[in-house]
């Protein structure tokens, strides 16, 4: 199988998966919306019963009341879209979502009702926070990991491994709470809430971003360094490294020229997924820092029962993940020629 | 495999494991954790989950106070929690005519600040046989400087009466009036008391403060200087007619501490140490259960997919990809938020459903290699069925890998459970670390500096995670020297 054919196969595959997932998401969210609409309709009907309905019952008699009530129910069912069959709604919703027509929200968020516009406001914020943090983490992690691999078994290597194991078991949001406690409450170095205010200057915003970025880097770089170290140690034991050493290639060149290039495919995959994952923000961490990005937006949408926004965001996250998969496949095929061979393409 | 082989292999494995220091550390930690979790009812409060959300149960505890050992690290020492009963040597009962006077000696030693957080008097047993001549209660506090402060005057007494100094605004008014009189010499009526001041501020600290040199009540309220020495709480019960009996045997006088127990209390006065110990049960159980289940499912799924091959393999991998593409945390939150009453089993099921995909992929690629071995072909030639080949010949090969994966995926499961609880999606009949942190977040504990509420549950999560990471990496080193970098 050629590279292009392989790539086309992966893309078609991703699109099929996306179609099915969109359908599942629509089915799930429409179901939830239907439940809440039913409750809302019932409540409105009860209210009508207590006010207008009571007057009609007293003045026009019970028969007239039943008739008016029936039309009222009909009207309410139409208002809450309960007259359309469930599956029809699901299919409509799925198709509209695939056409990127997410609709509007009931309440304005960030000053607009348009779901696409809301996402466009929140997305850059998550990018600024998490993508910055991810890039810092990757650079730091790669650098430290390579260093640890070069001096495997040294004090530095051991300390890094212990640190990585420790931070692997820490929830990021709890670390965030800790950092707020220590750096914002105790030492007053950072603001307690990272919510943006309309008249914030650039310095203010950077100040508000600093603590979340610090938290992310602190929790994540150990794991990166450790994984890089393990991959590098494996690569450094390969024969071609020994051959390069025997040839007298400088150590610096062996590490960064030979070993890192051979270790690149898994690392690049990790980088792609980390960067794409950062676009979605982190729901709980953003809640802890009160940071107005994608993650917190999802939570707000859930609290306010904004089905359209929820579907839009979930669709966005799914597309991100799948494009990550395709991108990783692409890069993998590019960096590791063996992938092009039919047998391993199936692996 | 024969039984002897298994025994031999296990012995060999044990010998190797003993040489892994990190693994041994992990096992020791695990044993300690399991012991702590199992003995929770004995070492702390039995049946805690049923009491945890009952705010009445925690009424006699101080609220939002740090642990007792905090005093070791601060020069401004804080009073511990003290409960007096009738048998206490510091409690005296004197009966004169129709009055019974109960005095409690309460010592505020030097370097201790602010006095108690409040005083609670309850446990009276009153039998009313006649509506006339109901017994009444008055409460005074005699300070070391000789002042006698009236806190409660002639309140009618019944069995359910609780005097709560520090929580009852009427008593706070009395304290404010006394404070005004002592600092300015003016006599004011209860109507003159600024409600704002007494509701927001701590009115107990001024009661236990040195008033010399103060020129107004606000000065003392804002910056109470401690007055050290022995205080006397005087409870006077007036019994006009002996027909109405008052029994004091169960009376309890609680001086609410400014510190409490091993881990302090939260906003309801709940004992956080007990919550922490009980929380370990949920964390460990869910962590192990979820990781075992998702590993088993992933393993069987991956191996089956690889073994069947062809279209069945393609189909199974598409389903795997679909599950992997659904953003799991948002969907978990959605399902949790709409499911109504959530049990721990439901959370386990959710975490398993959204957690088996990675293991399935890896075990599939491993099984693809094993599948090509000649002994599989031989088994097929002998007429072995698919089930037999998968379960008898391929899966056992992957078992070492499975054990390491189980250990290594526990931290993720623990964090996922805590995350859901933290968002308020959890079993309301259980006490979990995530729920404790959820309450802390809702009460803005971080921005108020209540470290004893925020740090321990997270450390608990970290310790459970670390335990299994240590075991997992040790297992990984021993069992999969070749497969390690897959």
XYZ file of N, CA, C and O in Angstrom, chain B residues 389-470:
328
model
N -8.557 -21.571 21.824
C -7.265 -20.985 21.436
C -7.064 -19.627 22.103
O -6.007 -19.330 22.648
N -8.123 -18.813 22.073
C -7.995 -17.476 22.662
C -7.715 -17.567 24.164
O -6.784 -16.963 24.675
N -8.530 -18.358 24.871
C -8.420 -18.347 26.325
C -7.276 -19.212 26.841
O -6.729 -18.963 27.895
N -6.952 -20.262 26.067
C -5.968 -21.216 26.586
C -4.565 -20.925 26.061
O -3.574 -21.176 26.729
N -4.478 -20.356 24.870
C -3.148 -20.229 24.269
C -2.675 -18.804 24.095
O -1.484 -18.546 24.177
N -3.591 -17.877 23.833
C -3.113 -16.507 23.592
C -3.179 -15.666 24.863
O -2.204 -15.026 25.234
N -4.325 -15.693 25.543
C -4.479 -14.833 26.725
C -3.416 -15.084 27.798
O -2.877 -14.115 28.347
N -3.097 -16.358 28.131
C -2.078 -16.563 29.166
C -0.756 -15.892 28.842
O -0.032 -15.470 29.734
N -0.425 -15.784 27.537
C 0.807 -15.112 27.137
C 0.793 -13.636 27.511
O 1.828 -13.037 27.729
N -0.405 -13.067 27.525
C -0.511 -11.627 27.789
C -0.714 -11.324 29.262
O -0.747 -10.168 29.656
N -0.861 -12.358 30.089
C -1.176 -12.117 31.506
C -0.138 -11.262 32.232
O -0.526 -10.357 32.970
N 1.167 -11.507 32.051
C 2.131 -10.667 32.754
C 1.906 -9.197 32.437
O 1.885 -8.350 33.335
N 1.727 -8.933 31.152
C 1.460 -7.554 30.734
C 0.208 -7.025 31.439
O 0.168 -5.891 31.917
N -0.803 -7.886 31.544
C -2.075 -7.463 32.145
C -1.888 -7.023 33.584
O -2.460 -6.015 34.005
N -1.069 -7.760 34.351
C -0.902 -7.383 35.758
C -0.294 -5.991 35.883
O -0.732 -5.179 36.694
N 0.718 -5.735 35.076
C 1.337 -4.411 35.126
C 0.335 -3.336 34.729
O 0.269 -2.271 35.350
N -0.473 -3.633 33.696
C -1.451 -2.639 33.249
C -2.486 -2.364 34.331
O -2.869 -1.225 34.577
N -2.917 -3.433 35.013
C -3.903 -3.234 36.084
C -3.348 -2.273 37.119
O -3.989 -1.285 37.485
N -2.116 -2.535 37.559
C -1.534 -1.664 38.581
C -1.369 -0.246 38.061
O -1.679 0.720 38.757
N -0.925 -0.120 36.812
C -0.637 1.222 36.297
C -1.892 2.011 35.950
O -1.834 3.226 35.828
N -3.030 1.325 35.774
C -4.218 2.132 35.448
C -5.058 2.460 36.677
O -6.067 3.139 36.553
N -4.617 2.009 37.851
C -5.350 2.395 39.063
C -5.329 3.915 39.301
O -6.378 4.507 39.543
N -4.154 4.580 39.206
C -4.162 6.026 39.466
C -5.166 6.779 38.593
O -5.888 7.651 39.083
N -5.219 6.414 37.306
C -6.161 7.073 36.408
C -7.598 6.896 36.872
O -8.373 7.852 36.889
N -7.931 5.666 37.274
C -9.301 5.392 37.727
C -9.610 6.166 39.001
O -10.697 6.729 39.150
N -8.625 6.210 39.912
C -8.839 6.941 41.173
C -9.065 8.418 40.884
O -9.985 9.048 41.424
N -8.230 8.977 39.996
C -8.375 10.393 39.670
C -9.709 10.639 38.962
O -10.399 11.620 39.239
N -10.113 9.721 38.072
C -11.383 9.905 37.358
C -12.560 9.904 38.339
O -13.453 10.756 38.238
N -12.538 8.972 39.284
C -13.631 8.924 40.270
C -13.653 10.212 41.087
O -14.698 10.817 41.296
N -12.457 10.640 41.529
C -12.383 11.867 42.323
C -12.857 13.061 41.516
O -13.542 13.945 42.036
N -12.526 13.071 40.207
C -12.946 14.188 39.360
C -14.463 14.254 39.268
O -15.056 15.326 39.364
N -15.094 13.102 39.076
C -16.558 13.090 38.988
C -17.169 13.555 40.312
O -18.075 14.385 40.326
N -16.660 13.027 41.420
C -17.166 13.453 42.727
C -16.948 14.938 42.926
O -17.789 15.635 43.480
N -15.799 15.404 42.452
C -15.474 16.819 42.619
C -16.491 17.692 41.898
O -16.805 18.791 42.341
N -17.024 17.186 40.789
C -18.022 17.953 40.049
C -19.421 17.742 40.628
O -20.407 18.187 40.053
N -19.504 17.043 41.746
C -20.800 16.844 42.381
C -21.551 15.647 41.831
O -22.725 15.466 42.128
N -20.866 14.827 41.002
C -21.525 13.642 40.468
C -20.973 12.451 41.218
O -19.922 11.927 40.898
N -21.658 12.055 42.259
C -21.155 10.953 43.055
C -22.269 10.324 43.852
O -23.396 10.815 43.861
N -21.936 9.228 44.499
C -22.908 8.521 45.313
C -23.178 9.334 46.589
O -22.267 9.562 47.379
N -24.419 9.800 46.771
C -24.683 10.620 47.954
C -24.666 9.827 49.263
O -24.722 10.428 50.338
N -24.578 8.508 49.186
C -24.543 7.740 50.439
C -23.119 7.321 50.791
O -22.925 6.534 51.699
N -22.132 7.848 50.063
C -20.750 7.484 50.366
C -19.956 8.731 50.733
O -20.363 9.854 50.434
N -18.855 8.532 51.423
C -17.934 9.629 51.700
C -16.712 9.404 50.830
O -16.071 8.361 50.928
N -16.433 10.360 49.928
C -15.263 10.179 49.068
C -14.396 11.436 49.128
O -14.859 12.500 49.501
N -13.151 11.250 48.736
C -12.218 12.387 48.754
C -12.670 13.459 47.765
O -12.547 14.654 48.048
N -13.176 13.038 46.635
C -13.642 14.016 45.656
C -14.766 14.876 46.212
O -14.817 16.078 45.982
N -15.667 14.231 46.965
C -16.781 15.000 47.531
C -16.307 15.991 48.587
O -16.830 17.102 48.681
N -15.308 15.582 49.377
C -14.765 16.507 50.377
C -14.159 17.713 49.662
O -14.382 18.865 50.048
N -13.445 17.452 48.560
C -12.842 18.553 47.806
C -13.914 19.391 47.116
O -13.754 20.604 46.969
N -14.997 18.749 46.695
C -16.111 19.480 46.088
C -16.681 20.483 47.078
O -16.882 21.652 46.756
N -16.912 20.020 48.323
C -17.418 20.928 49.359
C -16.416 22.049 49.600
O -16.798 23.214 49.745
N -15.129 21.696 49.604
C -14.101 22.709 49.842
C -14.129 23.763 48.738
O -14.035 24.958 49.003
N -14.306 23.315 47.490
C -14.344 24.251 46.370
C -15.588 25.135 46.462
O -15.531 26.338 46.270
N -16.744 24.526 46.788
C -17.979 25.295 46.882
C -17.924 26.330 47.998
O -18.543 27.382 47.906
N -17.226 26.004 49.066
C -17.124 26.938 50.183
C -15.908 27.843 50.043
O -15.546 28.523 51.005
N -15.271 27.827 48.868
C -14.098 28.670 48.596
C -13.017 28.490 49.649
O -12.428 29.444 50.136
N -12.755 27.231 50.012
C -11.782 26.962 51.070
C -10.382 27.427 50.684
O -9.619 27.853 51.544
N -10.064 27.364 49.384
C -8.700 27.742 48.996
C -8.474 29.227 49.200
O -7.416 29.639 49.658
N -9.481 30.029 48.877
C -9.273 31.467 48.990
C -9.433 31.958 50.425
O -9.164 33.111 50.720
N -9.890 31.062 51.327
C -9.941 31.429 52.744
C -8.769 30.827 53.504
O -8.644 31.020 54.708
N -7.979 30.022 52.812
C -6.787 29.466 53.448
C -7.039 28.262 54.338
O -6.261 27.985 55.232
N -8.127 27.531 54.101
C -8.388 26.339 54.925
C -7.597 25.153 54.371
O -8.150 24.232 53.789
N -6.299 25.179 54.619
C -5.423 24.162 54.018
C -5.756 22.762 54.494
O -5.611 21.794 53.765
N -6.187 22.605 55.756
C -6.441 21.264 56.295
C -7.620 20.590 55.607
O -7.820 19.398 55.732
N -8.378 21.366 54.863
C -9.542 20.841 54.163
C -9.165 20.447 52.734
O -9.717 19.515 52.150
N -8.205 21.154 52.151
C -7.864 20.966 50.739
C -6.721 19.962 50.561
O -6.778 19.106 49.683
N -5.697 20.057 51.397
C -4.484 19.257 51.158
C -4.692 17.757 51.405
O -4.375 16.951 50.535
N -5.243 17.334 52.573
C -5.268 15.881 52.840
C -5.980 15.012 51.799
O -5.415 13.993 51.408
N -7.173 15.376 51.300
C -7.813 14.470 50.325
C -6.972 14.291 49.066
O -6.843 13.176 48.550
N -6.355 15.373 48.597
C -5.516 15.280 47.405
C -4.293 14.415 47.662
O -3.893 13.609 46.817
N -3.699 14.586 48.853
C -2.561 13.736 49.195
C -2.989 12.281 49.232
O -2.249 11.398 48.811
N -4.210 12.046 49.740
C -4.732 10.682 49.764
C -4.774 10.106 48.353
O -4.284 8.995 48.106
N -5.326 10.875 47.413
C -5.388 10.426 46.020
C -3.980 10.137 45.511
O -3.716 9.107 44.893
N -3.059 11.065 45.829
C -1.688 10.903 45.348
C -1.047 9.653 45.936
O -0.340 8.928 45.239
N -1.298 9.387 47.217
C -0.672 8.226 47.854
C -1.209 6.925 47.251
O -0.433 6.016 46.925
N -2.532 6.850 47.065
C -3.095 5.653 46.442
C -2.504 5.474 45.049
O -2.069 4.375 44.673
N -2.445 6.574 44.289
C -1.884 6.497 42.941
C -0.442 6.025 42.977
O -0.059 5.090 42.270
N 0.350 6.635 43.848
C 1.773 6.319 43.935
C 1.977 4.841 44.279
O 2.830 4.178 43.690
N 1.176 4.344 45.220
C 1.282 2.941 45.618
C 1.225 2.034 44.404
O 2.080 1.166 44.219
N 0.232 2.268 43.560
C 0.046 1.363 42.430
C 1.050 1.647 41.313
O 1.412 0.726 40.574
N 1.490 2.888 41.198
C 2.522 3.170 40.196
C 3.803 2.435 40.573
O 4.473 1.840 39.729
N 4.137 2.474 41.867
C 5.353 1.785 42.320
C 5.264 0.291 42.023
O 6.182 -0.310 41.470
